[in-house]
């Protein structure tokens, strides 16, 4: 079991930037357990993603991938184990030998360091694309950073929309945008708080095949930027392309993890092999 | 397809603009439709399978004839005759005594009563919805105590007739002689007063209407909040947006769409519902009218006066409703519907003879 390696596709400057802030975006998940009622959905997950690393989580439906992502930004509380970002526990404060549950406000601060992109976008339909992007930087309490003024947020928002290729649609409402455009706005929205870590939960599975690539291209760009990415996806070609660690989950456990090379072409576990051979064979022919 | 069809769609004179929005997907049909048979239309090419291949004809010079809807006109005529009949009988039947209606319509006592009605509606409507909002939040909170208090409130006030509530508040002095504010279980009192001096007609009326309204609006608001997709809250939470802001900026504006129609129903109901305070001999519009017709025996005309005022209030409220709903439909619909004013302008632009002339000129160039 190898932990994540820093991606080799990084440009030198990006790599240097990552080195400068060495602890930016280190995710450590340790023995995390989570049950819904009687069903145990996460059965002791341990996973480390290095700063600037790109981890892609794959696995059959119901294996707990979404749940794992949601525990990382504390949308879901864990029953046991812990999750730390750059050495700081998510959702709890350590005092002496006690773990104190953080108050809502503190948790919100932590969440601003972790962006999340949802499968069904969850854009705010009554706000324009630009307003969607600027809302959080104006109101969210951020750790060590001031809130942005409306004008600053606007500039930053336009800059981000430009980055995802949607500057000219800044005034459009989400329902006036195509699915791919909506998801790109959602990515810009997640980026607006300048997060250390970005979580993607099947960002392309609600999209038409033609629209998938425009979103994946944006994510590819992010992968080179030094932000830590954790991506749940069924796009195997994309996973192989962008990941430096591929994690295969099944029934609430990590069955196997390694480089795309190891996992896709040479899986050690029988379960991994049968999953790939059955489900997504054609995707290997990139 | 584009070679023949698009010029037609573009050159189509505005008269058919209602159809234009939906038409572009099927330009061949539109091109074939308006061209009158027997004119120079190359009937063989247009509308046949080979559309757009051979025909290089540019239809820019053709005049577009909008589709006719004969049955719509028949229906309109029938209804118009009916409406005219009703209007005629209203105007000519002397028993309606329109003279009396006109005489009383703006009489000082009636206007005073009207003001009282508006005052009661505004105060108990506003307080009722504020309290209802708090009750709705309580009902949705995680605390079992808050939930049950809110539930019980709605339960009691929805199951007691408003009339009974009203009389109960008015006669509270009979049940509790004094009302005081102080620390419970101690003798400390900040404030104490005779119930009867504190709760007069007006206070009893406002109390009764407000509490009753709160019970109903709590459910309406709760329904609206529940109708907002859970993913919205989740996304806002993930972005670190604070709880209060999540409710006011993300959830409520979306809930408003579901809340508004029913809320306006309630307010309009409340306008007329205030007439129930006649049991307290409170001189709002309806009570005033009753007092007058008991004196003058002109029952029907005076009831008509009250009715007309209620109609006026409801109409004004409906206009407000339209524009407020339109405001909150921002982003929920792809394109905002036209306001009646814009619609009227568009209609006039199309249907006035002058407009038609100019359009035709432009159409035929
Ligand atoms: N709030 C919940 N209450 C009860 N059960 C839940 C809840 N959320 C998830 N589950 C269950 O947990 C299991 C894992 O769900 P999860 O959404 O993490 O799967 P997944 O790996 O993301 O699947 P998919 O690829 O289909 O999205 C499923 O069996 C699901 O039914
Ligand atoms: Mg999932």
XYZ file of C-alpha atoms and ligand atoms in Angstrom:
683
model
C 0.000 0.000 0.000
C 1.695 3.126 -1.177
C 0.473 6.510 -0.110
C -0.063 9.276 -2.605
C 2.851 10.511 -4.639
C 3.101 14.010 -5.808
C 1.966 14.201 -9.383
C 4.698 14.084 -11.958
C 2.761 16.176 -14.434
C 3.164 19.291 -12.330
C 4.791 22.252 -13.967
C 7.981 23.314 -12.204
C 6.498 26.572 -10.984
C 3.465 24.861 -9.529
C 5.678 22.342 -7.817
C 7.754 25.142 -6.375
C 4.639 26.862 -5.104
C 3.559 23.667 -3.415
C 6.923 23.274 -1.810
C 6.845 26.793 -0.448
C 3.757 25.987 1.619
C 4.602 22.442 2.432
C 1.597 21.672 4.609
C -0.999 23.136 2.313
C -3.687 20.551 1.831
C -2.424 17.402 3.499
C -5.399 15.127 4.149
C -5.062 12.338 6.662
C -7.963 9.987 7.142
C -7.420 7.499 9.938
C -9.558 4.448 10.732
C -12.793 6.248 9.957
C -16.005 4.400 10.656
C -19.538 5.483 9.893
C -22.864 3.727 10.221
C -26.350 4.668 9.179
C -28.549 2.760 11.593
C -27.475 -0.846 11.491
C -25.589 -0.583 8.214
C -21.916 0.190 8.511
C -21.042 2.216 5.453
C -17.404 3.034 6.213
C -15.516 0.230 7.906
C -12.258 1.739 9.015
C -10.899 3.830 6.173
C -7.291 4.976 6.301
C -6.015 7.172 3.522
C -3.439 9.914 3.134
C -3.440 12.411 0.322
C -0.306 14.525 0.080
C -0.517 18.292 -0.444
C -1.167 18.977 -4.098
C -1.916 15.319 -4.695
C -4.753 14.049 -6.808
C -6.567 11.043 -5.399
C -9.286 9.413 -7.450
C -11.706 7.138 -5.636
C -13.437 4.489 -7.682
C -15.642 1.591 -6.748
C -19.079 0.067 -7.148
C -22.237 1.945 -6.285
C -23.030 2.005 -2.586
C -19.439 1.339 -1.562
C -19.357 4.525 0.536
C -17.439 6.875 -1.732
C -19.803 9.812 -1.332
C -20.064 9.231 2.382
C -16.292 9.316 2.721
C -16.098 12.605 0.844
C -18.812 14.112 2.999
C -17.008 13.169 6.181
C -13.952 15.089 5.006
C -15.711 18.440 5.264
C -17.801 17.301 8.210
C -21.112 17.305 6.374
C -21.263 13.845 7.900
C -19.920 13.165 11.394
C -17.721 10.130 11.787
C -18.521 7.510 14.435
C -14.906 6.564 15.041
C -11.471 7.503 13.746
C -10.478 10.990 12.717
C -9.758 13.199 9.775
C -7.086 15.865 9.808
C -6.238 18.626 7.372
C -2.633 19.801 7.657
C -2.508 18.206 11.083
C -5.655 19.918 12.384
C -8.622 17.728 13.234
C -11.791 18.401 11.279
C -14.754 19.128 13.537
C -12.950 18.720 16.854
C -10.467 20.575 18.996
C -7.900 18.727 21.083
C -7.654 19.952 24.665
C -5.585 17.813 26.956
C -6.749 14.290 26.365
C -10.220 15.348 25.277
C -11.756 15.960 21.902
C -14.181 18.880 22.040
C -16.734 19.103 19.331
C -16.317 22.435 17.592
C -19.071 24.981 17.437
C -20.817 25.585 14.144
C -18.876 28.772 13.496
C -15.495 27.064 13.832
C -16.585 24.233 11.599
C -17.714 26.731 8.988
C -14.232 28.205 9.065
C -12.714 24.803 8.452
C -15.155 24.157 5.635
C -14.012 27.242 3.802
C -10.669 25.518 3.335
C -12.370 22.551 1.695
C -14.311 23.176 -1.486
C -16.905 20.685 -2.637
C -18.440 20.092 -6.045
C -21.615 18.045 -6.173
C -22.921 15.578 -8.673
C -26.066 17.616 -9.297
C -24.273 20.980 -9.057
C -26.515 22.428 -6.312
C -26.096 25.905 -7.691
C -28.398 28.473 -6.104
C -31.036 28.868 -8.818
C -32.203 32.311 -7.722
C -28.715 33.809 -7.937
C -26.782 34.565 -11.109
C -23.601 32.683 -11.952
C -21.531 35.549 -10.582
C -23.637 35.845 -7.415
C -23.240 32.121 -6.861
C -19.491 32.540 -6.941
C -19.304 35.701 -4.816
C -21.767 34.737 -2.087
C -19.422 32.747 0.140
C -16.350 35.039 0.006
C -18.540 37.933 1.154
C -20.204 36.194 4.096
C -18.247 33.109 5.106
C -15.970 33.441 8.132
C -12.505 32.441 7.001
C -9.551 31.284 8.993
C -6.842 33.938 8.969
C -8.285 35.768 6.002
C -10.621 38.762 5.899
C -13.968 38.595 4.158
C -13.951 40.178 0.744
C -15.811 43.366 0.020
C -18.491 43.157 -2.640
C -16.265 44.803 -5.216
C -13.323 42.542 -4.428
C -15.546 39.482 -4.530
C -16.908 40.605 -7.865
C -13.452 40.977 -9.386
C -12.375 37.649 -8.007
C -15.629 36.071 -9.181
C -15.191 37.306 -12.733
C -11.609 36.117 -12.695
C -12.728 32.642 -11.636
C -15.543 32.522 -14.159
C -12.978 33.482 -16.756
C -10.806 30.624 -15.612
C -13.633 28.145 -16.247
C -14.417 29.881 -19.531
C -17.696 31.480 -18.519
C -16.925 35.134 -18.018
C -19.471 36.150 -20.612
C -22.237 34.232 -18.827
C -21.684 35.902 -15.460
C -25.176 37.395 -15.419
C -27.009 34.217 -16.378
C -29.103 32.242 -13.928
C -28.199 28.564 -13.541
C -31.321 27.404 -15.371
C -30.201 29.418 -18.365
C -26.947 27.461 -18.525
C -26.182 24.033 -19.913
C -25.286 21.244 -17.502
C -21.601 21.489 -18.271
C -21.655 25.244 -17.805
C -23.490 24.857 -14.514
C -20.897 22.443 -13.253
C -18.123 24.805 -14.265
C -19.826 27.600 -12.338
C -20.028 25.217 -9.379
C -16.284 24.636 -9.650
C -15.650 28.381 -9.775
C -17.868 28.739 -6.715
C -15.860 26.136 -4.841
C -12.632 27.862 -5.845
C -13.806 31.272 -4.668
C -12.748 30.626 -1.091
C -9.283 29.640 -2.216
C -9.541 26.197 -0.637
C -6.600 23.954 0.136
C -8.592 20.924 -0.846
C -11.270 20.311 -3.428
C -13.700 17.415 -3.227
C -15.500 16.263 -6.347
C -18.391 13.827 -6.064
C -19.014 12.401 -9.523
C -18.785 15.835 -11.096
C -19.660 14.597 -14.560
C -22.194 11.838 -14.006
C -25.189 14.141 -14.475
C -23.836 15.393 -17.789
C -24.295 14.448 -21.416
C -21.212 12.774 -22.859
C -20.362 15.826 -24.955
C -20.371 18.058 -21.905
C -18.175 15.806 -19.800
C -14.934 16.926 -21.331
C -15.394 20.625 -20.763
C -15.699 19.897 -17.046
C -12.871 17.378 -16.974
C -10.606 19.878 -18.717
C -11.219 22.379 -15.960
C -10.405 19.755 -13.335
C -7.266 18.770 -15.223
C -6.192 22.394 -15.021
C -6.782 22.370 -11.281
C -4.762 19.211 -10.850
C -1.732 21.100 -12.060
C -2.350 24.070 -9.788
C -1.158 22.504 -6.549
C -4.567 22.217 -4.884
C -5.195 18.837 -3.315
C -7.974 17.099 -5.205
C -10.052 14.149 -4.097
C -12.274 12.982 -6.894
C -14.954 10.331 -6.994
C -15.608 9.426 -10.593
C -16.611 6.715 -12.988
C -14.574 8.240 -15.826
C -11.748 5.751 -15.837
C -9.861 7.325 -18.711
C -9.854 10.602 -16.875
C -8.834 8.903 -13.623
C -5.832 7.291 -15.243
C -4.911 10.571 -16.826
C -5.175 12.864 -13.848
C -4.686 10.767 -10.718
C -1.492 10.180 -8.885
C -3.276 7.810 -6.534
C -6.201 5.633 -7.436
C -8.194 4.251 -4.529
C -10.511 1.320 -5.092
C -13.302 1.060 -2.528
C -15.774 -1.734 -2.015
C -18.297 -2.293 0.761
C -16.976 0.462 2.959
C -13.354 -0.538 2.741
C -10.343 0.450 0.702
C -9.499 -2.693 -1.178
C -6.460 -1.400 -2.959
C -4.687 1.832 -3.724
C -1.745 2.798 -5.866
C -0.686 4.606 -8.989
C -3.072 4.436 -11.947
C -0.558 2.108 -13.579
C -0.691 -0.330 -10.669
C -4.429 -0.260 -10.173
C -5.630 -0.237 -13.757
C -3.164 -2.472 -15.505
C -1.941 -4.624 -12.705
C -4.449 -4.880 -9.868
C -3.397 -7.245 -7.127
C -6.774 -7.912 -5.595
C -9.322 -10.181 -7.214
C -12.164 -7.798 -6.382
C -10.434 -4.899 -8.105
C -9.753 -6.983 -11.145
C -13.321 -8.219 -11.453
C -14.743 -4.712 -10.943
C -12.673 -3.275 -13.736
C -13.145 -6.166 -16.087
C -16.908 -6.270 -15.621
C -17.894 -2.664 -15.356
C -15.727 -0.414 -17.395
C -13.554 -2.341 -19.758
C -13.940 -0.030 -22.768
C -12.784 2.988 -20.813
C -9.231 1.729 -20.877
C -8.870 2.436 -24.540
C -8.143 6.071 -24.129
C -32.379 23.539 -43.975
C -30.711 26.739 -43.016
C -30.470 28.090 -46.524
C -34.184 28.391 -47.166
C -35.704 28.400 -43.771
C -33.779 30.982 -41.822
C -34.393 33.940 -44.107
C -38.098 33.349 -43.792
C -37.975 33.171 -40.055
C -35.963 36.339 -39.920
C -38.011 38.289 -42.367
C -41.266 37.218 -40.785
C -43.043 40.406 -39.796
C -43.639 40.811 -36.082
C -47.388 40.148 -36.261
C -46.666 36.479 -35.792
C -44.119 37.044 -33.083
C -46.176 35.024 -30.635
C -45.575 32.041 -32.852
C -42.029 32.862 -33.717
C -40.555 31.854 -30.389
C -41.833 28.333 -30.671
C -41.503 28.031 -34.382
C -37.826 27.999 -35.299
C -37.478 24.237 -34.834
C -39.909 23.639 -37.667
C -39.230 26.374 -40.131
C -40.366 24.334 -43.128
C -43.858 24.110 -41.771
C -44.006 27.791 -41.144
C -42.671 28.572 -44.534
C -45.223 26.333 -46.153
C -48.147 27.469 -44.031
C -48.345 31.149 -44.655
C -47.832 30.984 -48.367
C -51.308 31.151 -49.874
C -52.015 28.351 -52.314
C -52.080 29.441 -55.906
C -49.501 32.133 -55.448
C -46.068 31.786 -56.805
C -44.963 29.414 -54.102
C -42.957 26.517 -55.438
C -45.359 24.162 -53.723
C -43.518 21.097 -54.881
C -40.355 21.865 -53.034
C -41.592 23.469 -49.855
C -42.922 20.978 -47.370
C -41.857 17.949 -49.335
C -39.064 15.737 -48.141
C -36.404 17.558 -50.077
C -36.744 20.774 -48.147
C -33.769 23.005 -48.321
C -31.886 21.017 -50.891
C -33.181 22.297 -54.194
C -35.261 25.344 -53.361
C -32.972 28.304 -53.257
C -35.969 30.643 -53.242
C -35.567 33.459 -50.775
C -38.937 34.005 -49.068
C -37.967 37.440 -47.848
C -40.583 39.060 -50.096
C -43.491 36.924 -48.916
C -46.076 38.273 -46.563
C -46.612 36.168 -43.492
C -50.238 35.445 -42.642
C -50.730 34.464 -38.992
C -52.719 31.319 -38.248
C -56.444 31.895 -37.722
C -58.279 30.623 -34.672
C -61.992 30.742 -35.564
C -63.197 28.821 -32.485
C -61.325 31.135 -30.208
C -63.324 33.981 -31.683
C -66.603 32.080 -31.308
C -65.811 31.398 -27.655
C -64.843 34.992 -27.092
C -68.065 36.201 -28.654
C -70.248 33.892 -26.550
C -68.560 34.982 -23.333
C -68.724 38.633 -24.358
C -72.480 38.379 -24.891
C -72.856 36.772 -21.458
C -70.782 39.443 -19.759
C -72.675 42.192 -21.542
C -75.973 40.667 -20.391
C -74.883 40.636 -16.770
C -73.576 44.181 -16.993
C -76.828 45.301 -18.587
C -78.972 43.790 -15.851
C -76.745 45.306 -13.172
C -76.989 48.701 -14.764
C -80.675 48.772 -15.583
C -82.348 46.935 -12.694
C -83.455 49.790 -10.404
C -83.515 47.472 -7.365
C -79.732 47.633 -7.160
C -80.176 51.277 -6.271
C -76.891 52.448 -7.662
C -77.693 55.980 -6.612
C -77.680 54.903 -2.970
C -74.499 52.944 -3.504
C -72.780 55.972 -4.980
C -74.037 58.166 -2.179
C -72.632 55.917 0.544
C -69.536 54.644 -1.238
C -67.312 57.486 -0.095
C -69.334 58.608 2.928
C -67.171 59.538 5.899
C -68.408 56.738 8.143
C -67.800 54.144 5.444
C -64.300 55.433 4.781
C -63.573 55.368 8.512
C -64.770 51.773 8.655
C -62.633 50.953 5.638
C -59.574 52.410 7.355
C -60.243 50.285 10.420
C -60.496 47.207 8.213
C -57.210 48.032 6.519
C -55.561 48.729 9.867
C -56.712 45.422 11.335
C -55.619 43.536 8.223
C -52.211 45.155 8.086
C -51.408 44.773 11.772
C -52.712 41.271 12.322
C -51.450 40.159 8.924
C -47.925 41.393 9.604
C -47.804 40.173 13.202
C -49.433 36.916 12.197
C -46.859 36.175 9.533
C -43.926 37.162 11.746
C -45.185 34.919 14.524
C -45.948 32.259 11.935
C -42.374 32.436 10.670
C -41.031 31.958 14.185
C -43.423 29.069 14.750
C -42.335 27.485 11.469
C -38.664 27.709 12.449
C -39.493 26.235 15.855
C -41.328 23.411 14.178
C -38.315 22.680 11.961
C -35.774 22.964 14.775
C -33.995 20.042 16.358
C -35.345 20.728 19.847
C -38.287 18.475 20.703
C -39.661 21.079 23.117
C -39.768 23.821 20.475
C -41.308 21.421 18.005
C -44.083 20.401 20.359
C -44.827 23.927 21.533
C -45.167 25.042 17.932
C -47.277 22.053 17.064
C -49.572 22.601 20.034
C -50.012 26.253 19.169
C -51.139 25.429 15.653
C -53.304 22.624 16.932
C -55.178 24.791 19.435
C -55.658 27.835 17.267
C -56.636 25.919 14.207
C -59.215 23.915 16.083
C -60.923 26.813 17.882
C -63.473 28.846 15.935
C -62.218 32.372 15.400
C -65.437 33.728 16.849
C -64.821 31.896 20.100
C -61.199 33.077 20.244
C -62.325 36.630 19.712
C -64.920 36.552 22.466
C -62.485 34.764 24.748
C -59.885 37.502 24.384
C -62.493 40.192 24.828
C -63.737 38.553 28.008
C -60.312 37.687 29.357
C -61.019 40.079 32.228
C -63.653 37.654 33.403
C -61.088 34.831 33.614
C -58.094 36.847 34.807
C -58.809 40.114 36.530
C -55.283 41.440 36.304
C -52.448 40.951 33.899
C -48.927 41.320 35.206
C -45.418 40.875 34.025
C -42.831 39.668 36.512
C -40.557 36.848 37.476
C -42.488 33.614 37.656
C -42.864 31.959 41.093
C -41.798 35.170 42.866
C -43.544 38.376 43.970
C -41.458 40.562 41.692
C -43.737 42.496 39.333
C -42.552 44.924 36.702
C -45.957 45.757 35.425
C -49.534 45.103 36.386
C -52.854 46.267 34.955
C -56.547 45.547 34.900
C -57.290 43.140 32.095
C -60.331 45.058 30.925
C -58.395 48.282 30.506
C -55.586 46.483 28.737
C -57.642 44.452 26.298
C -60.223 46.622 24.653
C -62.016 45.960 21.377
C -59.007 46.744 19.264
C -56.557 44.654 21.296
C -58.970 41.725 21.414
C -59.509 41.967 17.667
C -55.796 42.128 16.876
C -54.965 39.341 19.325
C -57.613 37.042 17.957
C -56.811 37.677 14.306
C -53.024 37.573 14.821
C -52.862 34.334 16.742
C -55.258 32.648 14.387
C -53.323 33.925 11.387
C -50.015 32.839 12.916
C -51.232 29.279 13.284
C -52.128 29.068 9.614
C -49.157 30.973 8.233
C -46.763 28.821 10.260
C -47.875 25.847 8.213
C -47.671 27.765 4.953
C -44.144 28.961 5.670
C -43.050 25.551 6.867
C -44.393 24.047 3.664
C -42.440 26.570 1.640
C -39.218 25.869 3.491
C -39.676 22.122 3.085
C -40.139 22.555 -0.640
C -36.574 23.805 -1.069
C -34.167 21.116 -2.178
C -31.989 19.787 0.623
C -28.966 20.041 -1.670
C -29.218 23.826 -1.477
C -28.615 23.817 2.248
C -25.870 21.277 1.867
C -24.075 23.349 -0.756
C -24.391 26.485 1.359
C -23.054 24.631 4.392
C -20.145 23.248 2.425
C -19.299 26.798 1.367
C -19.125 27.902 4.994
C -22.080 30.282 4.705
C -23.364 31.057 8.231
C -26.668 29.566 9.360
C -28.711 32.767 9.460
C -27.519 33.774 6.026
C -28.285 30.280 4.738
C -31.908 30.705 5.770
C -32.398 34.261 4.610
C -30.371 34.312 1.439
C -30.546 30.760 0.148
C -33.616 29.001 1.514
C -36.237 31.708 2.076
C -36.056 33.355 -1.359
C -36.644 29.955 -2.890
C -39.328 29.071 -0.357
C -41.135 32.309 -1.200
C -42.227 30.877 -4.503
C -44.232 28.219 -2.713
C -45.292 30.511 0.128
C -46.575 33.530 -1.790
C -49.692 32.241 -3.562
C -51.098 30.722 -0.393
C -49.956 33.640 1.728
C -51.844 36.079 -0.467
C -54.860 33.819 -0.264
C -54.613 34.156 3.492
C -54.224 37.920 3.441
C -57.188 38.322 1.110
C -59.140 35.993 3.368
C -58.049 38.111 6.302
C -59.366 41.309 4.697
C -62.838 39.840 4.698
C -62.177 37.798 7.817
C -61.790 40.994 9.789
C -65.547 41.427 9.410
C -65.873 38.853 12.180
C -64.898 41.498 14.720
C -68.466 42.775 14.450
C -69.087 40.479 17.437
C -67.017 42.956 19.440
C -69.068 45.843 18.040
C -65.841 47.048 16.477
C -66.660 49.575 13.795
C -64.770 48.278 10.817
C -66.225 48.367 7.321
C -68.760 45.586 7.658
C -70.023 46.597 11.090
C -70.399 50.196 9.900
C -72.455 49.070 6.932
C -74.694 47.002 9.165
C -75.261 49.914 11.505
C -76.210 52.109 8.578
C -78.635 49.734 6.901
C -80.306 48.969 10.179
C -81.054 52.650 10.311
C -81.937 53.297 6.652
C -83.251 49.848 5.657
C -81.236 50.034 2.398
C -79.778 46.605 2.980
C -78.710 45.499 -0.481
C -77.116 48.730 -1.697
C -75.103 49.029 1.482
C -73.936 45.449 1.295
C -72.933 46.294 -2.237
C -70.896 49.230 -0.952
C -68.964 46.942 1.391
C -68.555 44.342 -1.347
C -67.208 46.875 -3.810
C -64.620 48.021 -1.293
C -63.571 44.439 -0.635
C -63.253 43.972 -4.384
C -61.068 47.053 -4.629
C -58.767 45.872 -1.832
C -58.512 42.384 -3.279
C -57.711 43.779 -6.713
C -54.936 45.955 -5.368
C -53.530 43.017 -3.411
C -53.675 40.828 -6.515
C -51.572 43.328 -8.413
C -49.027 43.310 -5.592
C -49.120 39.537 -5.595
C -48.415 39.394 -9.297
C -45.355 41.592 -9.091
C -43.976 40.057 -5.907
C -44.353 36.568 -7.338
C -42.673 37.729 -10.484
C -39.788 39.065 -8.450
C -39.285 35.760 -6.682
C -39.541 33.737 -9.857
C -36.197 35.175 -10.891
C -33.984 32.293 -11.851
C -36.749 29.749 -11.328
C -38.077 30.247 -14.833
C -35.842 30.532 -17.850
C -37.426 33.759 -19.022
C -39.586 36.008 -16.885
C -43.197 36.230 -18.059
C -44.268 39.606 -19.427
C -46.053 41.957 -17.080
C -49.614 42.856 -18.085
C -48.325 46.273 -19.127
C -45.701 44.757 -21.384
C -48.306 42.365 -22.754
C -50.684 45.213 -23.505
C -47.929 47.134 -25.238
C -47.021 44.124 -27.307
C -50.683 43.535 -28.193
C -51.134 47.134 -29.246
C -47.933 47.085 -31.212
C -49.266 44.150 -33.187
C -52.945 44.865 -33.494
C -53.377 48.567 -33.974
C -53.971 49.459 -37.620
C -51.039 51.841 -37.656
C -48.691 49.146 -36.426
C -50.097 46.714 -38.926
C -49.489 49.114 -41.769
C -45.905 49.738 -40.860
C -45.258 46.054 -40.336
C -46.655 45.221 -43.719
C -44.490 47.807 -45.321
C -41.508 46.390 -43.609
C -42.599 42.859 -44.492
C -42.944 43.571 -48.173
C -40.068 46.012 -48.123
N -28.119 9.414 5.084
C -28.117 8.086 4.886
N -28.917 7.282 5.605
C -28.914 5.945 5.427
N -28.123 5.309 4.570
C -27.277 6.034 3.821
C -27.230 7.455 3.929
N -26.310 7.921 3.053
C -25.796 6.844 2.435
N -26.370 5.703 2.888
C -26.041 4.344 2.467
O -24.656 4.229 2.568
C -24.153 3.428 1.509
C -23.047 4.163 0.818
O -23.565 5.296 0.204
P -22.695 6.261 -0.684
O -23.597 7.352 -1.161
O -21.507 6.677 0.076
O -22.282 5.334 -1.889
P -21.429 5.659 -3.165
O -20.224 4.798 -3.125
O -21.226 7.123 -3.275
O -22.347 5.162 -4.326
P -22.626 5.798 -5.762
O -21.486 5.422 -6.642
O -23.880 5.122 -6.208
O -22.783 7.265 -5.575
C -25.317 3.102 0.608
O -25.710 1.786 0.893
C -26.363 4.077 1.029
O -27.630 3.498 0.915
Mg -22.092 8.698 -4.517
